[in-house]
mmCIF file of C-alpha atoms in Angstrom:
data_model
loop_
_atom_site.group_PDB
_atom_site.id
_atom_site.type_symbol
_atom_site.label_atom_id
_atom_site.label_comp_id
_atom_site.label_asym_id
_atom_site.label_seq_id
_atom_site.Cartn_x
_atom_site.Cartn_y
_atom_site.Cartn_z
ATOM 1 C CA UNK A 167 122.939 147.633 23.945
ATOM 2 C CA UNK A 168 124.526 148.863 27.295
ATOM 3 C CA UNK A 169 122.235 150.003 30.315
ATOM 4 C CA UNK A 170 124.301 152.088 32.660
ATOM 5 C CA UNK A 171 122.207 153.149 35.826
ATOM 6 C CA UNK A 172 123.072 155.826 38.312
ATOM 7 C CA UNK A 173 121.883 156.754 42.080
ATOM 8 C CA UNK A 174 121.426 159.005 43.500
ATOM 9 C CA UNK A 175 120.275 161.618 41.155
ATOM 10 C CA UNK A 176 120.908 164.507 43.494
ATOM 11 C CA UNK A 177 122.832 163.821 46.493
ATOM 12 C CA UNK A 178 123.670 166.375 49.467
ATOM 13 C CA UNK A 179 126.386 165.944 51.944
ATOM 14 C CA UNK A 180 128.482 168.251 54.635
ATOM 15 C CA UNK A 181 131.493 169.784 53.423
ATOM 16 C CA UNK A 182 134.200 167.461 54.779
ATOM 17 C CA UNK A 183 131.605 164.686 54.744
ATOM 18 C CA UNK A 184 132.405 161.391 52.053
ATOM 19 C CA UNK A 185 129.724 161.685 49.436
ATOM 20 C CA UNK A 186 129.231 158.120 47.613
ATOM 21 C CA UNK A 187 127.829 157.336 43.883
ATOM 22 C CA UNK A 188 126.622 154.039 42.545
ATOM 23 C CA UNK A 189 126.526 152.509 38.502
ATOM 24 C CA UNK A 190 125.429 149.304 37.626
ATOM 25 C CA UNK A 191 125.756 148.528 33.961
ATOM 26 C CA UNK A 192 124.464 145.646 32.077
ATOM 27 C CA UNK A 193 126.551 144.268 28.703
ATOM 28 C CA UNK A 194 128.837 141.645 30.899
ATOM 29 C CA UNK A 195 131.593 142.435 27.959
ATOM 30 C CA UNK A 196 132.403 146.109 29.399
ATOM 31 C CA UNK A 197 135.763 146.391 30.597
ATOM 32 C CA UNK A 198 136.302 150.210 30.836
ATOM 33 C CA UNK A 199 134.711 152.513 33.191
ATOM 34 C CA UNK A 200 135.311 156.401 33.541
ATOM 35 C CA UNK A 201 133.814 158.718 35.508
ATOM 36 C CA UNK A 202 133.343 162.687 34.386
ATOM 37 C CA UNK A 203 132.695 165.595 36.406
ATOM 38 C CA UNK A 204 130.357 168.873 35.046
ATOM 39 C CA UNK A 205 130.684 172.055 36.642
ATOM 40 C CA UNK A 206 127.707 173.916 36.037
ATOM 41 C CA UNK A 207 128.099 175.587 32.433
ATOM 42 C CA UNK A 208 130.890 173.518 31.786
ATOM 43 C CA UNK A 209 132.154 170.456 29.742
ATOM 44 C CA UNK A 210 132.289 167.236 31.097
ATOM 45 C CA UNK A 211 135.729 166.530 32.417
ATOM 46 C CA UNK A 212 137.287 162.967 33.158
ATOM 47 C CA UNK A 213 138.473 162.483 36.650
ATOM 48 C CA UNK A 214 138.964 158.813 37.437
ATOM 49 C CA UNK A 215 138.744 155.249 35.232
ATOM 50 C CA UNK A 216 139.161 151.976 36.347
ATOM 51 C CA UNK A 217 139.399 148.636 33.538
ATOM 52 C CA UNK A 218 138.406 145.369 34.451
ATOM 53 C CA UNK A 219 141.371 144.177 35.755
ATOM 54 C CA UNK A 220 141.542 146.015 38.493
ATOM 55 C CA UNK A 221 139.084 146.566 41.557
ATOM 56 C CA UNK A 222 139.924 149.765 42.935
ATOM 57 C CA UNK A 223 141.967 152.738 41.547
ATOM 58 C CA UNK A 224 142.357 155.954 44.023
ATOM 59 C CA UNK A 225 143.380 159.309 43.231
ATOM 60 C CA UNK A 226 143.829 162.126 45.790
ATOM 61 C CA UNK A 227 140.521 162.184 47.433
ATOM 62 C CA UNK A 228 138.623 160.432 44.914
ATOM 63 C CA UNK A 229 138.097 156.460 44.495
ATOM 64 C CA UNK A 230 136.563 153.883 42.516
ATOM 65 C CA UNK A 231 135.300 150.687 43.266
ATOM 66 C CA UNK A 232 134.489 147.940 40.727
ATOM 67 C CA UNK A 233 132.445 144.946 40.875
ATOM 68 C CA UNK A 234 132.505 143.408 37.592
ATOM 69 C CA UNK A 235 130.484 139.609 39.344
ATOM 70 C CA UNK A 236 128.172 141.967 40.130
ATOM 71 C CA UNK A 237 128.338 144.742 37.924
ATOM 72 C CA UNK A 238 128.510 147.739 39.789
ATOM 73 C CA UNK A 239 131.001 150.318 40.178
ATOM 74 C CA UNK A 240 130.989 153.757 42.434
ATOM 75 C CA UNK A 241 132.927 156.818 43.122
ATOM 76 C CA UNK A 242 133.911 157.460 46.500
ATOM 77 C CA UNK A 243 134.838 161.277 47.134
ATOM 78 C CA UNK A 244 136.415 161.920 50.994
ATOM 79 C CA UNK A 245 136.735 165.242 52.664
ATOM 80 C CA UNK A 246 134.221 166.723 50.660
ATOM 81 C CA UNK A 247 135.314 170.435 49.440
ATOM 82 C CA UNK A 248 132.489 173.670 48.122
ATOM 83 C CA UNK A 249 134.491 172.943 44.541
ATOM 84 C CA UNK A 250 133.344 169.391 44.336
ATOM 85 C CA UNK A 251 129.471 170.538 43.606
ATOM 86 C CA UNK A 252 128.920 169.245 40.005
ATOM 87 C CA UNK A 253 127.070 167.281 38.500
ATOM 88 C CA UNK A 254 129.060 163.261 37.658
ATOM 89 C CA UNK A 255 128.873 160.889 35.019
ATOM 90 C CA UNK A 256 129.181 157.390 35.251
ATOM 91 C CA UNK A 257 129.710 155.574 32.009
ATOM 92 C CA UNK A 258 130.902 152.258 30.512
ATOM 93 C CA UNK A 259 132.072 151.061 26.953
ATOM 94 C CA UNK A 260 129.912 149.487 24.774
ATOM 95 C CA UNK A 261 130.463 145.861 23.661
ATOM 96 C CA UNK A 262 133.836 145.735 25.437
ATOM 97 C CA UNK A 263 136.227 147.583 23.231
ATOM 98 C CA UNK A 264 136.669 149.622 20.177
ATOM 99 C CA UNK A 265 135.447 153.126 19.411
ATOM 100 C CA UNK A 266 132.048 152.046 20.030
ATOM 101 C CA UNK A 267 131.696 154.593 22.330
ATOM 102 C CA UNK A 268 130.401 155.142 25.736
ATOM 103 C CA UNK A 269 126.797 154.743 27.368
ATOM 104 C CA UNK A 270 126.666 157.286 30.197
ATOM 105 C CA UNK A 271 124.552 157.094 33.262
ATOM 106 C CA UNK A 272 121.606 160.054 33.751
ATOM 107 C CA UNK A 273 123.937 162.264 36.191
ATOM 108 C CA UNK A 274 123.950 162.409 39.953
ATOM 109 C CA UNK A 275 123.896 166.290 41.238
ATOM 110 C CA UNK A 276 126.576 166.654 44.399
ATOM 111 C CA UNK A 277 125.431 169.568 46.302
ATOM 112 C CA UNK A 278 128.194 170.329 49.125
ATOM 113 C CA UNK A 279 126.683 171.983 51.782
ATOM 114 C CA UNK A 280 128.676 174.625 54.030
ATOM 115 C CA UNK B 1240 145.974 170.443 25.370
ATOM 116 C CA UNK B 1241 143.139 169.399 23.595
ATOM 117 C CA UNK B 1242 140.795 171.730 21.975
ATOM 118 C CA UNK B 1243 137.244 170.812 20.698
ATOM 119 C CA UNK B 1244 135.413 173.671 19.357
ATOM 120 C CA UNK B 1245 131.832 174.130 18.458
ATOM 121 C CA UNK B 1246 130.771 176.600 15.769
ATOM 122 C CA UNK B 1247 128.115 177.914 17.809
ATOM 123 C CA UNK B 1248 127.115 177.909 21.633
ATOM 124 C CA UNK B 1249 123.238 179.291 21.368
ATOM 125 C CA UNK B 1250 121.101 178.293 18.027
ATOM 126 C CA UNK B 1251 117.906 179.037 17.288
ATOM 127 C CA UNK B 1252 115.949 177.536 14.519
ATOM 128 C CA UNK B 1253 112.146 177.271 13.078
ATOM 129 C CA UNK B 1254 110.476 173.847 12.937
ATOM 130 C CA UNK B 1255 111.887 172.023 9.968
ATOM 131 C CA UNK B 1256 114.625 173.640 9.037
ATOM 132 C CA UNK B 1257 117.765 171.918 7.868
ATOM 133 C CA UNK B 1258 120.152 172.534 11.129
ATOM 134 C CA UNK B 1259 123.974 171.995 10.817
ATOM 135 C CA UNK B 1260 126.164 171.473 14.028
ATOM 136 C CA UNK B 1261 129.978 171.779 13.306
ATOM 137 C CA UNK B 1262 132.662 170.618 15.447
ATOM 138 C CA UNK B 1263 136.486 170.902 14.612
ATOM 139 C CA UNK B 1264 139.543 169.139 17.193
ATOM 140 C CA UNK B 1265 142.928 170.139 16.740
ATOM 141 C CA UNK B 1266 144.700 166.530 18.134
ATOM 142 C CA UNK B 1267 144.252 164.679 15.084
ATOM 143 C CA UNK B 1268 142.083 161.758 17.184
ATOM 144 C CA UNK B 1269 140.765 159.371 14.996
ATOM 145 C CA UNK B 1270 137.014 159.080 16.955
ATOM 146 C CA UNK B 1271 134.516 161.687 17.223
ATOM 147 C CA UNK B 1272 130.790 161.654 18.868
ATOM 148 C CA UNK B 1273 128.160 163.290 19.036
ATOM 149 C CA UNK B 1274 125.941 163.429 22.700
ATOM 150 C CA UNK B 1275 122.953 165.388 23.449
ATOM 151 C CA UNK B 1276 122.308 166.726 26.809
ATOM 152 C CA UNK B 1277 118.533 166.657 28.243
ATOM 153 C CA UNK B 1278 118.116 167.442 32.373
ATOM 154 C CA UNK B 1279 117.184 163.924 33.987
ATOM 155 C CA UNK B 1280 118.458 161.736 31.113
ATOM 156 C CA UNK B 1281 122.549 162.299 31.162
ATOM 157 C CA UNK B 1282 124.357 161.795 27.703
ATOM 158 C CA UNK B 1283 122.936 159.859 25.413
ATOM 159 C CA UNK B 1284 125.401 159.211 22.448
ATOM 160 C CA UNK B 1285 123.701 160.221 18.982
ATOM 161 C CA UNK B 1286 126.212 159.376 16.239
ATOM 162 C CA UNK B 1287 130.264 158.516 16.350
ATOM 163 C CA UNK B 1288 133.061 158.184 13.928
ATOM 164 C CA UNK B 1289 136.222 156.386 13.670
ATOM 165 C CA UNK B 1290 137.537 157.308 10.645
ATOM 166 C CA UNK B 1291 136.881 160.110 7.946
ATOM 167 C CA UNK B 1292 133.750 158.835 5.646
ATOM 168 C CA UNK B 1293 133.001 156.286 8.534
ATOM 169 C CA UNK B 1294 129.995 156.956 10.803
ATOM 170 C CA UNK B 1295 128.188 154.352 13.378
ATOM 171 C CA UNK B 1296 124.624 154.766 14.806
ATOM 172 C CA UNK B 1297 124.713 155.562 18.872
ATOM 173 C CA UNK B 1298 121.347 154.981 21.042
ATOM 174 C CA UNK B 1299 119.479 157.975 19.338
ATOM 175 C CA UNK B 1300 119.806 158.338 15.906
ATOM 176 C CA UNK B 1301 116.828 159.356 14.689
ATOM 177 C CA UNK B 1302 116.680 162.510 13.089
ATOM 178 C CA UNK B 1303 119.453 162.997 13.239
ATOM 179 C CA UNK B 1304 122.747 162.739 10.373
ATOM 180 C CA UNK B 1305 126.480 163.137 10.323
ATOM 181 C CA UNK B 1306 129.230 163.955 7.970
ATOM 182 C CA UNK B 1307 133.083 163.741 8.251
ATOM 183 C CA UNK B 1308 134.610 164.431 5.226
ATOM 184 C CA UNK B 1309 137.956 165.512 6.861
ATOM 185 C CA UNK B 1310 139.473 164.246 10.023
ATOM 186 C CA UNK B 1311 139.235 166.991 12.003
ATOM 187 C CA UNK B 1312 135.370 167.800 11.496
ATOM 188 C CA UNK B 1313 132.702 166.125 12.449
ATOM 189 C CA UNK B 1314 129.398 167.847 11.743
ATOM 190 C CA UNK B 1315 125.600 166.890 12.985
ATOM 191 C CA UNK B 1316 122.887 167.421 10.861
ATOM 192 C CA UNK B 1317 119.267 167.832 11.711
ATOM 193 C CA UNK B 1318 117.252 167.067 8.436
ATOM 194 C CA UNK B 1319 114.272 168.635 9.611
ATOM 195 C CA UNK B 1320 114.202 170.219 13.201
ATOM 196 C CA UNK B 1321 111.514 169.706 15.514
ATOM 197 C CA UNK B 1322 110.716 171.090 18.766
ATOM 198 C CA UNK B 1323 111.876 167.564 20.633
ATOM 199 C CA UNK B 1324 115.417 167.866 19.233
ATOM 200 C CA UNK B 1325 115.642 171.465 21.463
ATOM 201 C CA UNK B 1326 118.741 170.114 23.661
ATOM 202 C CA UNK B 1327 122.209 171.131 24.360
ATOM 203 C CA UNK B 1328 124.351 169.019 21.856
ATOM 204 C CA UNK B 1329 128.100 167.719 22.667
ATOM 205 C CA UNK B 1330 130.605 167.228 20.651
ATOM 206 C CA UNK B 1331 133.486 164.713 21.975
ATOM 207 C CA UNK B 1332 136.633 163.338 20.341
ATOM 208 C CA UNK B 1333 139.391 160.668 21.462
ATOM 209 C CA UNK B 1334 142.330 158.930 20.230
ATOM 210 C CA UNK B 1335 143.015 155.323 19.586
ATOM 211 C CA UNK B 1336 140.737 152.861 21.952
ATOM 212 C CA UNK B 1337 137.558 153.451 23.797
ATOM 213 C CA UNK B 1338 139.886 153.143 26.634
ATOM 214 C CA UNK B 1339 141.207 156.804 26.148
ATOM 215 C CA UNK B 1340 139.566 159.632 27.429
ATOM 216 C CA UNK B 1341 137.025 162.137 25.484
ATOM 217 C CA UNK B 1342 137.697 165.533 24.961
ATOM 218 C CA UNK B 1343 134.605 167.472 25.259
ATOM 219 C CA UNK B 1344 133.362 170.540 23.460
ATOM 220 C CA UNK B 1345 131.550 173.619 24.809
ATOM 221 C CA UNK B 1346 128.562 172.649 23.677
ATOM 222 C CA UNK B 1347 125.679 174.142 21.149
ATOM 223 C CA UNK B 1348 122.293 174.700 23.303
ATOM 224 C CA UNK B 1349 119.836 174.389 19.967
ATOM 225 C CA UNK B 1350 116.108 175.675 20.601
ATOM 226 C CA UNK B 1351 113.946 174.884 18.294
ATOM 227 C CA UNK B 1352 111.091 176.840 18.158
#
């Protein structure tokens, strides 16, 4: 089945600072990547997804990059804010399509410092 | 919007009881899933659904059942609990492809003692 692997698990930045999150996956057939967000005591909440046809998708102050030769994708997040402290979810489909649902990295922990 | 509710948000049961988690979404999406939640190892999918009567096998499936009888309901059930199955447990359901978005419930934090 799908790997998906995520670094850092805890990562602290500067408020204002860009804070940066890596995936690498391993089932070449994925084509769908989303990225969730988990304030603490909260759902997860989708914030950004990028297919394989595209390489980069950019919303507001939040990016992602895909690499699908090398399969890896990250979320970029710029101007860093006290709200973005969460903890994010990387994930990719399983076998390429369908409702086969989706294999989710371990979590990195954003800790925006003030 | 969306809702995805979860009977119960605490649970706490005795070592090999019969444990039912019930989850109900009000968008009529075809797929449901259920994740558990353990600190260090992210969501790890359990069970999903596309269709009522229809159930697949995620990465961690052991112990673990499901039912959907209606399309609406998904429910998780845990045969006979044991303390490693003491996790916070997601529901999630989504329309159409894998290519929409899930919809995630509260979530039922299950100790089992």
């Amino acid at each position: 089945g799908e790997n998906v692997e995520q670094h850092p698990s805890t990562l602290s930045v500067q408020e204002g600072d860009s804070a940066v999150i890596k995936c690498t996956y391993s089932d070449s057939a994925s084509n769908y990547f989303p990225w969730y967000k988990q304030e603490l005591g909260k759902r997860p909440q989708l914030i950004i997804d990028i297919r394989s046809n595209v390489g980069e998708k950019k919303d507001q102050r939040i990016a992602v990059t895909l690499n699908k030769t090398a399969k890896h994708f990250s979320l970029h997040i710029t101007e860093t804010q006290p709200e973005d402290s969460a903890v994010y979810f990387c994930a990719a489909n399983v076998g390429g399509g369908g409702a086969d649902g989706l294999t989710f990295g371990k979590g990195t922990h954003l800790i925006i410092q003030p | 919007d969306v809702k995805v509710t979860q009977s119960s948000r605490y649970l706490v049961k005795r070592t090999g009881e019969k444990v039912f988690l019930e989850c109900v979404q009000d968008m009529d999406h075809e797929n449901m899933f259920w994740y558990r939640q353990d600190p260090g190892l992210g969501l790890r999918l359990i069970y999903f659904s596309y269709d009522v009567k229809m159930k697949e096998k995620g990465d961690i499936p052991e112990g673990y059942s499901v039912s959907r009888e209606k399309k609406e309901r998904f429910s998780l059930i845990l045969e006979s609990a044991s303390t490693n199955q003491t996790s916070m447990y997601l529901c999630a359901s989504s329309s159409g492809t894998v290519y929409e978005k899930l919809f995630f419930g509260s979530g039922t934090q299950l100790s089992v003692l």
